[in-house]
Each structure stands twice: as C-alpha cells, then as structure tokens.
PDB file of C-alpha atoms in Angstrom:
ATOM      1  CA  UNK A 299       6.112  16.712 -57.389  1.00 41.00           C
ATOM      2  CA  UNK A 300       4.888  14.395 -60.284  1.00 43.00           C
ATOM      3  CA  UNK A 301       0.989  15.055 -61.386  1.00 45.00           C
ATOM      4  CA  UNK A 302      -0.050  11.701 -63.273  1.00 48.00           C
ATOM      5  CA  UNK A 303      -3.355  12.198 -65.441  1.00 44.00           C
ATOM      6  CA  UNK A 304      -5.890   9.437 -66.179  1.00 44.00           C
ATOM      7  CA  UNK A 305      -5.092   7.225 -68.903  1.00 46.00           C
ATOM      8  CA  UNK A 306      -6.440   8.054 -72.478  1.00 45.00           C
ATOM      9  CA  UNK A 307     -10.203   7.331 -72.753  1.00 43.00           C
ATOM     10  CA  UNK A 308     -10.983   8.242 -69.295  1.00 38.00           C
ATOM     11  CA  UNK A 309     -13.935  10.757 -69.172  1.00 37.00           C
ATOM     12  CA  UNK A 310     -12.710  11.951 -66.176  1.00 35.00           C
ATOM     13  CA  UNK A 311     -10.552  11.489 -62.912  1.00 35.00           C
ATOM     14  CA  UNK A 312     -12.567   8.513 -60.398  1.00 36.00           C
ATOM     15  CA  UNK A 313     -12.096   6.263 -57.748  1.00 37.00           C
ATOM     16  CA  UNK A 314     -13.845   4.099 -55.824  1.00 39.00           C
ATOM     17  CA  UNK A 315     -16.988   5.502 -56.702  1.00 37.00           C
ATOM     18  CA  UNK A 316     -16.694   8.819 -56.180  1.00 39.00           C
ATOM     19  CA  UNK A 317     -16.527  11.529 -59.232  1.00 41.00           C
ATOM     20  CA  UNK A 318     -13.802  14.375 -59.114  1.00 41.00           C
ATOM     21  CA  UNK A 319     -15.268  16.624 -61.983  1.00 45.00           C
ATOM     22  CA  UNK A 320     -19.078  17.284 -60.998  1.00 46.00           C
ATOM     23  CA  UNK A 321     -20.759  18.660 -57.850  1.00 53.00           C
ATOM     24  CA  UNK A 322     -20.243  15.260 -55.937  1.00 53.00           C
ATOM     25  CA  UNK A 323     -16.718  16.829 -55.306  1.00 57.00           C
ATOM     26  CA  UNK A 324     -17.537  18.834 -52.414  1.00 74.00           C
ATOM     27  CA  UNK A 325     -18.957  16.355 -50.579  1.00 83.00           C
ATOM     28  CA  UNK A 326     -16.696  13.800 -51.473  1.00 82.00           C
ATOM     29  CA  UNK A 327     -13.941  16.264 -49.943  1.00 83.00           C
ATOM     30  CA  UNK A 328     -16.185  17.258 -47.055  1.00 90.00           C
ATOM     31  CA  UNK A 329     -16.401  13.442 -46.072  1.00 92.00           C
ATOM     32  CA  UNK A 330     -13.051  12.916 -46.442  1.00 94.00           C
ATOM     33  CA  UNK A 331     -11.998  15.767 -43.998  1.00 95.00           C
ATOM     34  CA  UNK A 332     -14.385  15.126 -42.043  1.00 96.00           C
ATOM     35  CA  UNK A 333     -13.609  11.543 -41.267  1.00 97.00           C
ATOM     36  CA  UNK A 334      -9.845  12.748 -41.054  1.00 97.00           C
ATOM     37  CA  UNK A 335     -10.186  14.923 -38.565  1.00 97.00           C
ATOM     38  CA  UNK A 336     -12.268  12.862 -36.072  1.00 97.00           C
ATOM     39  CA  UNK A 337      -9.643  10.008 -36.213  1.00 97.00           C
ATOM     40  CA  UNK A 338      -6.803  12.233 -35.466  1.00 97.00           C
ATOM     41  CA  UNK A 339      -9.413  13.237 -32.673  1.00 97.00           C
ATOM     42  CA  UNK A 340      -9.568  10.129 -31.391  1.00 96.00           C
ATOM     43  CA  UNK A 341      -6.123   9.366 -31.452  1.00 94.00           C
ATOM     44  CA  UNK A 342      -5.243  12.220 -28.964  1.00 93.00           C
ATOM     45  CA  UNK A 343      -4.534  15.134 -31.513  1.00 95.00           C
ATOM     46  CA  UNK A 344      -6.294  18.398 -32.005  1.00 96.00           C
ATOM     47  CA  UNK A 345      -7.076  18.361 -35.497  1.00 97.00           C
ATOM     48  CA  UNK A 346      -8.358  21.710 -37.357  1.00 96.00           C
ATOM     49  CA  UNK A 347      -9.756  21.118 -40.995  1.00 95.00           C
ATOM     50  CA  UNK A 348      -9.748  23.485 -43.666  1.00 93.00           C
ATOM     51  CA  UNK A 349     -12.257  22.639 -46.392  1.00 88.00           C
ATOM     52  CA  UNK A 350     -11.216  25.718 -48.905  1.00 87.00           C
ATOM     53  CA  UNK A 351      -8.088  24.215 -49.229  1.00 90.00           C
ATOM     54  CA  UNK A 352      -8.781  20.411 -48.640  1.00 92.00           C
ATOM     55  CA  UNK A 353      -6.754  20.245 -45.989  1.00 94.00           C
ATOM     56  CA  UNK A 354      -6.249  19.104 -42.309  1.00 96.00           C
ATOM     57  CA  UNK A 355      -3.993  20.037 -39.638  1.00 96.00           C
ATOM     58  CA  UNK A 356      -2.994  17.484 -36.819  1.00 96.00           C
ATOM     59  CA  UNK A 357      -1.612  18.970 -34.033  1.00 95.00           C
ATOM     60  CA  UNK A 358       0.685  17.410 -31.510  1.00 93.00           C
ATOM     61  CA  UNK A 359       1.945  18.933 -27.781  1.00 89.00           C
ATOM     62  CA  UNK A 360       4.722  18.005 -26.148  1.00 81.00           C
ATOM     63  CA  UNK A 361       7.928  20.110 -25.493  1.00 83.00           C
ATOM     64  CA  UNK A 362       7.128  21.780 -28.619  1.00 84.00           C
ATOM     65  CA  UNK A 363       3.877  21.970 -30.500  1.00 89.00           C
ATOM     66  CA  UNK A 364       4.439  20.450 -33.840  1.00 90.00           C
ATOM     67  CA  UNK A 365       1.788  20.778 -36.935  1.00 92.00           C
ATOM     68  CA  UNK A 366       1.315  18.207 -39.676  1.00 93.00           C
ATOM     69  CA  UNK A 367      -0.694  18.963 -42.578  1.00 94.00           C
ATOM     70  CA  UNK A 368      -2.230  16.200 -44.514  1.00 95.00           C
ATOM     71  CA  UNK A 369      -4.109  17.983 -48.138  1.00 93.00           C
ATOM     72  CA  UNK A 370      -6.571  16.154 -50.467  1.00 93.00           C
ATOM     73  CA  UNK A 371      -5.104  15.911 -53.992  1.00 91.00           C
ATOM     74  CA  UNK A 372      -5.657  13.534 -57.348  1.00 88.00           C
ATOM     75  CA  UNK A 373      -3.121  10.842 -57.397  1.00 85.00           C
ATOM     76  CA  UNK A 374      -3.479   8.027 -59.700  1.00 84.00           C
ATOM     77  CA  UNK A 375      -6.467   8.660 -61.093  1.00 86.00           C
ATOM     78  CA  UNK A 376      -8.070   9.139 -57.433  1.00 88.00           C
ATOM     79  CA  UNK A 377      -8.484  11.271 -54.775  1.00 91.00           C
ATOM     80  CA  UNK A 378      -5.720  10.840 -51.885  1.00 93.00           C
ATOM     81  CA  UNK A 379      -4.359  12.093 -48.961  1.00 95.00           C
ATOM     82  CA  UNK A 380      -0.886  13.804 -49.426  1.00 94.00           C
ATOM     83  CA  UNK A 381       1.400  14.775 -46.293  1.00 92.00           C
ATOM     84  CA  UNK A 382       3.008  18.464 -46.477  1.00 82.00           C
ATOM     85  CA  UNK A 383       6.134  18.580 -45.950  1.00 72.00           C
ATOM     86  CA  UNK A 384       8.172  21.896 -44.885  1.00 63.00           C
ATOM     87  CA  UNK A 385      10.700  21.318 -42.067  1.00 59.00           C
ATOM     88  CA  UNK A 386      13.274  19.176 -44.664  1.00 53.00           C
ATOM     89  CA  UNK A 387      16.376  20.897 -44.807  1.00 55.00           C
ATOM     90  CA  UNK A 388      17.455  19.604 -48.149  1.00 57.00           C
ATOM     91  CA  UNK A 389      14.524  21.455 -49.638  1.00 54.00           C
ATOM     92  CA  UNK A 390      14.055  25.324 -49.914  1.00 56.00           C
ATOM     93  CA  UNK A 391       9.816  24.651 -50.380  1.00 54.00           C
ATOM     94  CA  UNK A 392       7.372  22.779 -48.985  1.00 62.00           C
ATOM     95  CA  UNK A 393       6.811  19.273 -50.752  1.00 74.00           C
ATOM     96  CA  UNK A 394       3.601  16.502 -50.780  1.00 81.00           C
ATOM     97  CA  UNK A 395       4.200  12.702 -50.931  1.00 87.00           C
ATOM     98  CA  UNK A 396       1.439  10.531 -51.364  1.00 90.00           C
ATOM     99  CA  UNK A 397       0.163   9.188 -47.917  1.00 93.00           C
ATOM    100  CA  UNK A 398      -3.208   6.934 -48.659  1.00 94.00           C
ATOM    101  CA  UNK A 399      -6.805   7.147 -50.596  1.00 94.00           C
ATOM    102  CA  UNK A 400      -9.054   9.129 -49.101  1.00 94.00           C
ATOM    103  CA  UNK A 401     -11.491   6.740 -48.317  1.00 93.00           C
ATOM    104  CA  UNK A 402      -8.686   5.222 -45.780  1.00 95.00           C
ATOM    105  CA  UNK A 403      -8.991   8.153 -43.173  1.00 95.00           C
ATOM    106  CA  UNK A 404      -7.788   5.507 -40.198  1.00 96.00           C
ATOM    107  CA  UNK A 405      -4.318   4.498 -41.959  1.00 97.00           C
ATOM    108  CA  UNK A 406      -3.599   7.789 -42.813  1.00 96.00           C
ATOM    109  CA  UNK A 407      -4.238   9.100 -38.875  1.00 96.00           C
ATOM    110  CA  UNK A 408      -2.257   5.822 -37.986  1.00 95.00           C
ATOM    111  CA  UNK A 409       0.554   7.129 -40.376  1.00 94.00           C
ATOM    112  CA  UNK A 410       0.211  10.818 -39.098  1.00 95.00           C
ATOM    113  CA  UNK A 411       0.183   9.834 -35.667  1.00 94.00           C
ATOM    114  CA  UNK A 412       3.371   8.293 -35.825  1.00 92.00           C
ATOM    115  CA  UNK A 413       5.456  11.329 -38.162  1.00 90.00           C
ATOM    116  CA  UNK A 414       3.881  13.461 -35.016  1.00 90.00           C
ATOM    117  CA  UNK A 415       5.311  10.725 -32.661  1.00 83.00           C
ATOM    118  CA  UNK A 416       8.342  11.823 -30.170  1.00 70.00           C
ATOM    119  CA  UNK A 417      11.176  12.937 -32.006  1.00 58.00           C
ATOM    120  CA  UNK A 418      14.129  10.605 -31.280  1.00 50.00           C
ATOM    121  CA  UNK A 419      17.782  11.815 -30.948  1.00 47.00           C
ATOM    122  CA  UNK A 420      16.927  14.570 -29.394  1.00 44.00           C
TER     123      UNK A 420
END
C-alpha cells in the first residue's frame, strides 16, 4: 500500500472543504459513513457501519453471504473511500485500493454493489 503525503507547504491534509487535522474530522467521517451506509441500503444490502474504525460493511445474501468492507483513509491529499481486500489468493494479508472521495458515497455503493454482484464461473 502506497501512503502519499500533501505536497510541501500544505498546512495540512484537505479536500473539498473539509479539514482532516481539527475536530471537523469526526463529523466529516460520521457524514461520510453515514451517507455510505444508507446507499448500500437502498441498493438492497444490509450495511453495518463502524465509526471507530471508519469503516462500513456491505453485506450481500445469496448462496453464500459475502462481506465487503469499504474504510475511510487519506489518499491524495483527501479523504477517500478504500475497498478491503482479503479473499485474494496471491496475497497472504488483507490489502486497500483506492475506490472514490468520500463525498461520492453513490459511486462508491454503485462500485460495491457490483464486486458483491453474483460471482460468475461458478
């Protein structure tokens, strides 16, 4: 996993308004979970949110349940939505790729409705 930090000069890590070093962080964080998990809500998922960890767990039935965990991390200079990844078999750990900002709660459901989606080949 690569950790970029803000360019020299920068007081401190911000996007799109919001501030990532004062107070302002938890309830940046506790909007951004909160919109997460009611759009994986209305997309037909039970979503669970944890807001100790920044993170939010879709969770899809079918023949088998299957859990994807989305965390909220820095990225760029701004606060984004990362998808945990655990179930690679090329990997011995878990791993985080970027998914989207924050602030773009419906694209990232969109995205982690369709990881969740029916597994093909199978």
């Amino acid at each position: 996993m690569t950790v970029e930090t803000p360019p020299s000069g920068t007081p401190s890590m911000a996007g799109s308004g919001r501030r990532l070093d004062s107070s302002a962080i938890d309830a940046a964080w506790l909007s951004a979970l909160t919109d997460l998990t009611s759009e994986l809500r209305s997309c037909g998922l039970e979503a669970r949110m944890d807001g100790a960890i920044g993170a939010v767990d879709a969770i899809a039935y079918g023949p088998a349940r299957r859990i994807q965990r989305a965390v909220l991390r820095p990225h760029r200079g701004r606060l984004w939505w990362w998808l945990r990844w655990s179930n690679d078999p090329t990997t011995t750990a878990p791993h985080a790729a970027p998914l989207t900002p924050a602030g773009e709660t419906a694209d990232a459901a969109r995205r982690i409705v369709r990881v969740l989606g029916p597994r093909r080949g199978r």
